[in-house]
mmCIF file of C-alpha atoms in Angstrom:
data_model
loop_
_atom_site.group_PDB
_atom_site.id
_atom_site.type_symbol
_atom_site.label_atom_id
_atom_site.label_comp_id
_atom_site.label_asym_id
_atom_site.label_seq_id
_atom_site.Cartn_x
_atom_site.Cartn_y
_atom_site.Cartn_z
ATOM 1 C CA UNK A 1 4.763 13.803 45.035
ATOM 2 C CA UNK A 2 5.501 13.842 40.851
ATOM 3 C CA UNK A 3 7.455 15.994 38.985
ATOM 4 C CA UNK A 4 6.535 16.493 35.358
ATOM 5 C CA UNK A 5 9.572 18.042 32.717
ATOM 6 C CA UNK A 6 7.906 21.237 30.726
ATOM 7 C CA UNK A 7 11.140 21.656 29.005
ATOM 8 C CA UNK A 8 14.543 19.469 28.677
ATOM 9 C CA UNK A 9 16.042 21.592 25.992
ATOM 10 C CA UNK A 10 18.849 24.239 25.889
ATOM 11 C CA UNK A 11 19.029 28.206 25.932
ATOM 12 C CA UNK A 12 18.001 28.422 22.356
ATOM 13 C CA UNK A 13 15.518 25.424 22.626
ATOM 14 C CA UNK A 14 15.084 22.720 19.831
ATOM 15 C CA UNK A 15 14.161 22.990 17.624
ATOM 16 C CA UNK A 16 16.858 25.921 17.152
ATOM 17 C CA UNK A 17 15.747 29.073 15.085
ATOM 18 C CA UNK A 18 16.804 28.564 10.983
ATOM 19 C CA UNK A 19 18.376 25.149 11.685
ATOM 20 C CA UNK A 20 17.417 22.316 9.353
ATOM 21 C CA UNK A 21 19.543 19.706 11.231
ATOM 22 C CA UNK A 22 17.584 16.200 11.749
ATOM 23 C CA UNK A 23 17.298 16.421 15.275
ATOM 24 C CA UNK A 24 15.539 20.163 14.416
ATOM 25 C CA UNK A 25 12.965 18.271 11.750
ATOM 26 C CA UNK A 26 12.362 15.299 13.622
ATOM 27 C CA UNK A 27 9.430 14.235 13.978
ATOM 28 C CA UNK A 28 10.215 12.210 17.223
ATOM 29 C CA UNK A 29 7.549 14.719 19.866
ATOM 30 C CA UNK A 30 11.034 13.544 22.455
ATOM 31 C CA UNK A 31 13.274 15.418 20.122
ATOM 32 C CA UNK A 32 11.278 18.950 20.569
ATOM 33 C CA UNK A 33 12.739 20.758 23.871
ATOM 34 C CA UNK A 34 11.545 23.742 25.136
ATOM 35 C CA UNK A 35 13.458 25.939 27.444
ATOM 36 C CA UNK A 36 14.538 23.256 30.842
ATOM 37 C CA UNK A 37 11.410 23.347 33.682
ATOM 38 C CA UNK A 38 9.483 21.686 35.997
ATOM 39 C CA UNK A 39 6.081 20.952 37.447
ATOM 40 C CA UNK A 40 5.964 19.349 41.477
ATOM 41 C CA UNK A 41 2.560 18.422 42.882
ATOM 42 C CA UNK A 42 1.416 16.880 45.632
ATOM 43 C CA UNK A 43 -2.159 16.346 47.075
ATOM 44 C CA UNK A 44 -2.011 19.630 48.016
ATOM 45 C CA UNK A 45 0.743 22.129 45.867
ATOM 46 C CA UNK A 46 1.911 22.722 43.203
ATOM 47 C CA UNK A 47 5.380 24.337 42.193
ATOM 48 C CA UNK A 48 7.182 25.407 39.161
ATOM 49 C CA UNK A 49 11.093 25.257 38.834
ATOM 50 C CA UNK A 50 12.365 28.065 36.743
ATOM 51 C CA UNK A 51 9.853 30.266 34.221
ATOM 52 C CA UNK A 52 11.268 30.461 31.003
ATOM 53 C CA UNK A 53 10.185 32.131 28.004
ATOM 54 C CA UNK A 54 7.966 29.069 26.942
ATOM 55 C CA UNK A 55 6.462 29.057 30.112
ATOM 56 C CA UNK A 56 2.773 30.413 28.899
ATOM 57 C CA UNK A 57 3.173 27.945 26.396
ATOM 58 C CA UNK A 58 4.024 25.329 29.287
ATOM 59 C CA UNK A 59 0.989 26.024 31.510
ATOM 60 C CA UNK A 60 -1.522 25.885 28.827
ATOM 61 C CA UNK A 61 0.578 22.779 27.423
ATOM 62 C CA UNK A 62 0.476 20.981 30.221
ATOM 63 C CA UNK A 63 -3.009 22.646 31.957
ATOM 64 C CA UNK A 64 -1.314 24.235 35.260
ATOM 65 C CA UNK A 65 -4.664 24.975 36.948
ATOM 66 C CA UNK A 66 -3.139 26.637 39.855
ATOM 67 C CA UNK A 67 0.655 27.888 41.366
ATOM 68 C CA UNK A 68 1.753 27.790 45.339
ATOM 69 C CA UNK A 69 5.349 29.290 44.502
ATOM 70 C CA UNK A 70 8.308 29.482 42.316
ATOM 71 C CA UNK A 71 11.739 27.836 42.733
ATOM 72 C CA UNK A 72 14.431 29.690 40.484
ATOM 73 C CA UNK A 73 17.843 28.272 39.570
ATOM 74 C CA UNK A 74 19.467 31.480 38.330
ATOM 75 C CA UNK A 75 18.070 34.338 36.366
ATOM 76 C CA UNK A 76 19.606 33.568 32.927
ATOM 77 C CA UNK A 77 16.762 34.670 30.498
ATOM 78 C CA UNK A 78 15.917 30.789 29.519
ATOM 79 C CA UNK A 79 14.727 30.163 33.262
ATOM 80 C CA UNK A 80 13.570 33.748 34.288
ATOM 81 C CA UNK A 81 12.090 35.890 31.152
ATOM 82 C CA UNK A 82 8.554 34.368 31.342
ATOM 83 C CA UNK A 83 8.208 35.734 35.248
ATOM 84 C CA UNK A 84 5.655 37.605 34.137
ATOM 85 C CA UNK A 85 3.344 34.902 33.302
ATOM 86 C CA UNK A 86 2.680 33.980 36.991
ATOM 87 C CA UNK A 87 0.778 36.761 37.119
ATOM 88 C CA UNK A 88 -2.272 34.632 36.776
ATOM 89 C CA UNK A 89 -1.285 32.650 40.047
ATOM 90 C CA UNK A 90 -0.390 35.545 41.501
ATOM 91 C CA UNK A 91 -3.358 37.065 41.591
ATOM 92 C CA UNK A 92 -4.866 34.348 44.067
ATOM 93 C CA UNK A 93 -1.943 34.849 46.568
ATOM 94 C CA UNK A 94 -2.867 38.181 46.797
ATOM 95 C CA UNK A 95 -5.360 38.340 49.075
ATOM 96 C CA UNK A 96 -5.116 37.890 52.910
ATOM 97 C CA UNK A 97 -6.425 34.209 53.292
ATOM 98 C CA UNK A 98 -7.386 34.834 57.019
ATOM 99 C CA UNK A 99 -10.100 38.118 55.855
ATOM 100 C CA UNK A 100 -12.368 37.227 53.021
ATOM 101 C CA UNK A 101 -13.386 40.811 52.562
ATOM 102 C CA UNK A 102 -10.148 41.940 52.220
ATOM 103 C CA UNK A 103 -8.864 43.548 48.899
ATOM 104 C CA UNK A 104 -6.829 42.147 46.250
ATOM 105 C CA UNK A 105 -3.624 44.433 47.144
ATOM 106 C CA UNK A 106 -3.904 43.160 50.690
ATOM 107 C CA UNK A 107 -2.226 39.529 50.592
ATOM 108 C CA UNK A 108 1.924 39.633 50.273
ATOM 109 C CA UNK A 109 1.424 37.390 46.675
ATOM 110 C CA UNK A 110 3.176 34.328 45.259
ATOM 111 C CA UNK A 111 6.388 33.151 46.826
ATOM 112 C CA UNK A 112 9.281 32.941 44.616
ATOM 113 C CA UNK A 113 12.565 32.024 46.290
ATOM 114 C CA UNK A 114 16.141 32.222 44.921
ATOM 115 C CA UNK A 115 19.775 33.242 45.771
ATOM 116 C CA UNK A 116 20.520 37.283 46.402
ATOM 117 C CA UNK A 117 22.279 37.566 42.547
ATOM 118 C CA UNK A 118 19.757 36.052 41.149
ATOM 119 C CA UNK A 119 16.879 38.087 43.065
ATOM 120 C CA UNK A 120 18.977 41.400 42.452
ATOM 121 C CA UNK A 121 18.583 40.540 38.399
ATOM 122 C CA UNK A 122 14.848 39.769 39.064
ATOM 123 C CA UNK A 123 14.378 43.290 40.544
ATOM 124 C CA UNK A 124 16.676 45.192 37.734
ATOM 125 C CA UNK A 125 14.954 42.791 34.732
ATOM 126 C CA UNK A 126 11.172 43.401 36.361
ATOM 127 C CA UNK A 127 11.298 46.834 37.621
ATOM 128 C CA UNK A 128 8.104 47.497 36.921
ATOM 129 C CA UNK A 129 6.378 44.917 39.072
ATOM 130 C CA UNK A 130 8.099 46.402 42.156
ATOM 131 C CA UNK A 131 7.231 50.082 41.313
ATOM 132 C CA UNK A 132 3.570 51.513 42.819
ATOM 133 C CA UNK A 133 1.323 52.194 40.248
ATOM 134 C CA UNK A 134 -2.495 54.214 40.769
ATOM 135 C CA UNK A 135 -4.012 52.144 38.822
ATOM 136 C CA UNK A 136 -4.168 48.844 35.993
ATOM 137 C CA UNK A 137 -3.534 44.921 36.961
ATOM 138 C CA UNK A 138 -1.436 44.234 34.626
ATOM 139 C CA UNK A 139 1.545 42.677 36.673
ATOM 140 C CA UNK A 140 2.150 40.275 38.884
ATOM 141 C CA UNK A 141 2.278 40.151 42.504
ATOM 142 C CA UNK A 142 5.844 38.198 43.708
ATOM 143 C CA UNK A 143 6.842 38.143 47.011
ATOM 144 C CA UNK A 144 10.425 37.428 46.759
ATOM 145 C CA UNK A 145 12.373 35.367 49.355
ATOM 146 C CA UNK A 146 16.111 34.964 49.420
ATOM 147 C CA UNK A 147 17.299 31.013 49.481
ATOM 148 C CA UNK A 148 20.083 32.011 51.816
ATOM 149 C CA UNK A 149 17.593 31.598 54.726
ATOM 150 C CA UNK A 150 16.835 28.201 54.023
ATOM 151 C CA UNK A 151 18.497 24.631 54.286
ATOM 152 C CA UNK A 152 18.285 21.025 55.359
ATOM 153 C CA UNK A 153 17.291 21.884 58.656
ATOM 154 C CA UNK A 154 14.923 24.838 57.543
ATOM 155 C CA UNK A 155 13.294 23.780 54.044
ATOM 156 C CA UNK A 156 11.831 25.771 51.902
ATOM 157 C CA UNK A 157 7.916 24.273 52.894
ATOM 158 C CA UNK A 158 5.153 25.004 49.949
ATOM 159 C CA UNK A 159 2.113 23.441 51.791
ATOM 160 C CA UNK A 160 3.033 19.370 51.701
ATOM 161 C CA UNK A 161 6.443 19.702 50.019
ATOM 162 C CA UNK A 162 10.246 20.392 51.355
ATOM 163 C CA UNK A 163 12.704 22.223 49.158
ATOM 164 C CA UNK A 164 16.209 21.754 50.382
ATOM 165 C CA UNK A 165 18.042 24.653 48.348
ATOM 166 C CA UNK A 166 21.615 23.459 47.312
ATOM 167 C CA UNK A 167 25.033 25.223 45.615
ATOM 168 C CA UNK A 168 25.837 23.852 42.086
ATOM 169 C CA UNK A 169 28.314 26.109 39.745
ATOM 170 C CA UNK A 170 27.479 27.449 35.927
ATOM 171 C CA UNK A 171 30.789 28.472 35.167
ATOM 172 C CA UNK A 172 31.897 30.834 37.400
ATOM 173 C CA UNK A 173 27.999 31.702 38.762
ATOM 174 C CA UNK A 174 26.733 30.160 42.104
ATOM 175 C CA UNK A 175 22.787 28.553 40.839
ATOM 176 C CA UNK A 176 20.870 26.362 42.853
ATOM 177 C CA UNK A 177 19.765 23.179 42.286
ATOM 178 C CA UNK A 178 16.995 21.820 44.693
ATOM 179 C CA UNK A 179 16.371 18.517 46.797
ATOM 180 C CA UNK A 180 12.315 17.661 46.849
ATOM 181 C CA UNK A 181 10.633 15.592 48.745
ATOM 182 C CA UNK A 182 6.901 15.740 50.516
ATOM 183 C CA UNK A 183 7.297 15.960 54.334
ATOM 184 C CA UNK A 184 7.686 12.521 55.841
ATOM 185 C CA UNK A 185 10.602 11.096 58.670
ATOM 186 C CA UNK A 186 13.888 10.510 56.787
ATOM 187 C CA UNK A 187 13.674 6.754 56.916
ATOM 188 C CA UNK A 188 10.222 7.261 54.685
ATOM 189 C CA UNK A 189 11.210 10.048 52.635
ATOM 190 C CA UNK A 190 11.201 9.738 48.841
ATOM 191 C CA UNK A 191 13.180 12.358 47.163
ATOM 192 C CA UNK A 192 13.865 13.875 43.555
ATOM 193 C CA UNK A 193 16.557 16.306 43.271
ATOM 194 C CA UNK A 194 16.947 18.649 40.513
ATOM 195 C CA UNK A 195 20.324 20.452 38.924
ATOM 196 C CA UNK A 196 20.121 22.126 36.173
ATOM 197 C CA UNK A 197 23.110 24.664 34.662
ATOM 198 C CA UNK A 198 25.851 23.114 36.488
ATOM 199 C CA UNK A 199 29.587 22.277 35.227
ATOM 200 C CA UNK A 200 30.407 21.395 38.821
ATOM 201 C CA UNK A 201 28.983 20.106 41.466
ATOM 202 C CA UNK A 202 30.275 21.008 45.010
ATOM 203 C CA UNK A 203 31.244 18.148 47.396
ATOM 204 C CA UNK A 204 29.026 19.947 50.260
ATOM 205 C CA UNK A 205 26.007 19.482 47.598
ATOM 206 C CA UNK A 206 26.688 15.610 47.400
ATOM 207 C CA UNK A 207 26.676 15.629 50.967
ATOM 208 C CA UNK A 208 23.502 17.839 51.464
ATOM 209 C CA UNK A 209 21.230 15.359 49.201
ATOM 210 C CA UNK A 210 23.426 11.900 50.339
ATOM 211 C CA UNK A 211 22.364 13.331 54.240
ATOM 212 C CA UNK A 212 18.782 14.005 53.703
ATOM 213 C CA UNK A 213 17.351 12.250 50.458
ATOM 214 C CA UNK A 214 16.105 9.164 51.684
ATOM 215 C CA UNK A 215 15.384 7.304 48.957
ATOM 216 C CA UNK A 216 16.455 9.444 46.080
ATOM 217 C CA UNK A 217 14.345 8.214 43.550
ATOM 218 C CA UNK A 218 15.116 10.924 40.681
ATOM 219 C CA UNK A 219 18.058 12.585 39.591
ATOM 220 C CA UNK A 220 17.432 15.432 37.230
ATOM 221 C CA UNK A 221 20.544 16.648 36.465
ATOM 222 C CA UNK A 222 22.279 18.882 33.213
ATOM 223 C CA UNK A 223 23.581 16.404 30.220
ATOM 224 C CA UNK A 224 24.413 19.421 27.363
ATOM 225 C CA UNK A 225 25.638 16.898 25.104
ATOM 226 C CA UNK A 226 28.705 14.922 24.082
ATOM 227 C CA UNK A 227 31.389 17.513 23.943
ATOM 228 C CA UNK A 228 32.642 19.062 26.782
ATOM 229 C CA UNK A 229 31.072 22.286 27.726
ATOM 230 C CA UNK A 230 32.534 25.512 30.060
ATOM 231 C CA UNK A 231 29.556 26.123 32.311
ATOM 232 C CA UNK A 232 27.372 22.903 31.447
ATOM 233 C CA UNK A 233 28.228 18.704 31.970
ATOM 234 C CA UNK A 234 28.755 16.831 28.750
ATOM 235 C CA UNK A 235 26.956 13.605 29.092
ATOM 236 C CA UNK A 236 30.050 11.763 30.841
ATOM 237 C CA UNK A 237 30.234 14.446 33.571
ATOM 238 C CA UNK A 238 26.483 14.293 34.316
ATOM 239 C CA UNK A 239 26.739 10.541 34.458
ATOM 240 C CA UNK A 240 29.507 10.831 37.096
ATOM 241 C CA UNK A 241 27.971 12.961 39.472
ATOM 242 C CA UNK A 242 24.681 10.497 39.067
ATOM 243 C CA UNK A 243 27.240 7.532 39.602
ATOM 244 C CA UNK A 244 27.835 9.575 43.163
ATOM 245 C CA UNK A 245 24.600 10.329 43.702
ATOM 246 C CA UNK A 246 23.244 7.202 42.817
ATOM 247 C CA UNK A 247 19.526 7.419 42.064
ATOM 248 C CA UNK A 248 16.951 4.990 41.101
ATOM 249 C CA UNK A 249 16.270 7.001 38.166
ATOM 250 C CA UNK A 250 19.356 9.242 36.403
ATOM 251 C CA UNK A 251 17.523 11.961 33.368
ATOM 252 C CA UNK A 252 19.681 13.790 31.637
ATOM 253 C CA UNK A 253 18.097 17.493 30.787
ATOM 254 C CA UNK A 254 19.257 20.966 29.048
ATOM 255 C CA UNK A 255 19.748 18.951 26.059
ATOM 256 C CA UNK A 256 20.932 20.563 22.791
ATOM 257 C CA UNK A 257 19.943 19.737 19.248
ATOM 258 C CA UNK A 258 23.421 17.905 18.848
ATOM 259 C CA UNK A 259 21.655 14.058 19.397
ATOM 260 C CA UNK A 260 18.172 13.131 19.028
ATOM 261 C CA UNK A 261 16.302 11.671 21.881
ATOM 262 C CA UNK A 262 16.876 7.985 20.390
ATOM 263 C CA UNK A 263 20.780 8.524 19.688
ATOM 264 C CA UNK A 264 21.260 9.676 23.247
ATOM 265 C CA UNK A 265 19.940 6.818 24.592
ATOM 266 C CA UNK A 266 22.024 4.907 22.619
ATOM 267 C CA UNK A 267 25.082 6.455 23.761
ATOM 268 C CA UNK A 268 24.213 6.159 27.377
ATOM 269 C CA UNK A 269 24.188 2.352 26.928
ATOM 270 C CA UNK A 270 27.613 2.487 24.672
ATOM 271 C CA UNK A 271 29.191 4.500 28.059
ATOM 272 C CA UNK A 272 26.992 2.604 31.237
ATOM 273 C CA UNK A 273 30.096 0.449 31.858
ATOM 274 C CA UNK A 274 31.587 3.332 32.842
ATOM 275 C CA UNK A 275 29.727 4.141 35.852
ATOM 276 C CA UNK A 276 29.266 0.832 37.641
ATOM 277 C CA UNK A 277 26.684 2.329 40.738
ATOM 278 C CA UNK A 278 24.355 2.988 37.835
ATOM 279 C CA UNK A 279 24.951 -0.195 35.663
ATOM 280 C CA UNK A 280 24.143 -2.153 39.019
ATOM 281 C CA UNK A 281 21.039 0.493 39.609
ATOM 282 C CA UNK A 282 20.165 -0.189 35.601
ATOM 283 C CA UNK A 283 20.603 -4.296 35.982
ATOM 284 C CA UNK A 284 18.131 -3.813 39.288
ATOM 285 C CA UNK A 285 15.220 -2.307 37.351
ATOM 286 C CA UNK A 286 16.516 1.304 37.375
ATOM 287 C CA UNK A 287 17.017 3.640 34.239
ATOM 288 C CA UNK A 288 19.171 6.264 32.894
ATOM 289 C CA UNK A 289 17.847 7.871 30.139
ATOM 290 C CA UNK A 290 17.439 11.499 28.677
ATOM 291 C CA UNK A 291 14.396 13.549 29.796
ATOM 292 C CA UNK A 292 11.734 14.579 27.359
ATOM 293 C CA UNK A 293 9.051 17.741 27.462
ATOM 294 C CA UNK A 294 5.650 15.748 29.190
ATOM 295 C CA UNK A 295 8.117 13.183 31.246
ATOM 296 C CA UNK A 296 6.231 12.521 34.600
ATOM 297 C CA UNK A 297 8.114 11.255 37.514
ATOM 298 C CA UNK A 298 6.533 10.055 40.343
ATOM 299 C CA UNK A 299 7.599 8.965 43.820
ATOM 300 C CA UNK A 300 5.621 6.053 44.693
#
């Protein structure tokens, strides 16, 4: 299984509209962050974490060739307003795979899972794909499934690969942040684990991915920037929950245009004696670093 990062940046994405800030006129291809998402394959699937409004601009980017479901955090417009867009994908979930003659309208279409809030915006923000029409393609075909009926025991399954759906917080707003891995006995398992939008982490959720990540090999987890932030972890925050979690790999994602990709690094390095689980992890051959658009993470 690999995870590649289509977008590390904030709500308004760097580089931000009418700013002239370095960071916004680098030139540094780590420094330009679309809206925060996510490609996991395997041998035989392929997902996408959140659809943003970039996320046309991601698949073509990054030459998505085909889409086995959708894992939403929350439907705030920088990971839900590009929806639309899976239409493509959609269209080959569409059809009943067990009766090749049957017609397009047949199948139930793509799978896209997420909590009941979050689902209940989809609905109000999509209308149109849910309403019966006579006539025109021109939408896609979701088939959405509430997270609420899934867990450790009963992953979310996309062919090859497990998503455990887990409780973060955004302020006062219940997301969810997801635990990967391809299906293999726990003793085997090599996990990535990805939590975006959160100011808080709930101690259940450190027990969820301690319990069934095997060898967490990723953390992807929301570093806003240095200053403290009401619904999103400032740098520090993010690298105490890692420091919990304790990950081979810690990347730091949602990034503003506040630091530039080099300066963050930087600061990580001025503030690792902080967190001595990750030092230790960092001395051993491990990283902590900020994520960049293009960043592939593999589990080997």
């Amino acid at each position: 299984m690999k995870m590649m990062i289509l977008g590390s940046g904030t709500s308004h994405g760097v580089p931000v509209i009418a700013c002239d800030c370095k960071v916004c006129t680098s030139v540094d291809s780590r420094d330009k962050r679309m809206r925060a998402s996510a490609l996991v394959q395997s041998a035989d699937a392929s997902i996408v974490i959140d659809t943003g409004p970039e996320f046309r601009m991601q698949a073509l980017r990054f030459k998505i060739k085909s889409l086995d479901s959708v894992l939403v955090t929350h439907s705030h417009a920088d990971h839900l307003n590009g929806l639309d867009d899976v239409r493509i994908f959609s269209h080959t979930k569409s059809v009943d795979p067990s009766n090749p003659d049957a017609k397009e309208t047949e199948g139930k279409g793509l799978p896209v899972y997420a909590n009941a809030w979050t689902i209940r915006d989809t609905k109000n923000r999509f209308d149109y794909i849910f309403m019966p029409v006579k006539e025109g393609g021109g939408k896609p075909k979701i088939l959405l499934e509430d997270t609420a009926s899934f867990s450790a025991e009963n992953p979310i399954r996309t062919k090859s690969i497990c998503a455990i759906p887990v409780p973060i917080m955004h302020g006062h707003l219940e997301c969810n942040g997801y635990l990967l891995y391809e299906d293999a006995p726990l003793q085997k398992r090599k996990s990535i684990a990805y939590l975006t939008d959160c100011s808080y982490i709930p101690e259940e959720t450190f027990g969820i991915i301690a319990k069934n990540a095997g060898t967490l090999e990723h953390l992807v987890i929301d570093g806003l920037r240095e200053k403290p932030h009401s619904t999103h972890f400032s740098f520090e925050q993010a690298l105490e929950a890692a420091n919990i979690l304790a990950p081979r790999h810690t990347w730091l994602t949602h990034i503003t245009h506040n630091k530039s990709h080099t300066e963050i690094q930087q600061y990580i390095c001025s503030v690792l004696k902080k967190f001595p689980a990750l030092a230790a992890i960092v001395k051993s051959g491990g990283s902590v670093e900020p994520a960049y658009d293009g960043l592939e993470l593999s589990c080997p």
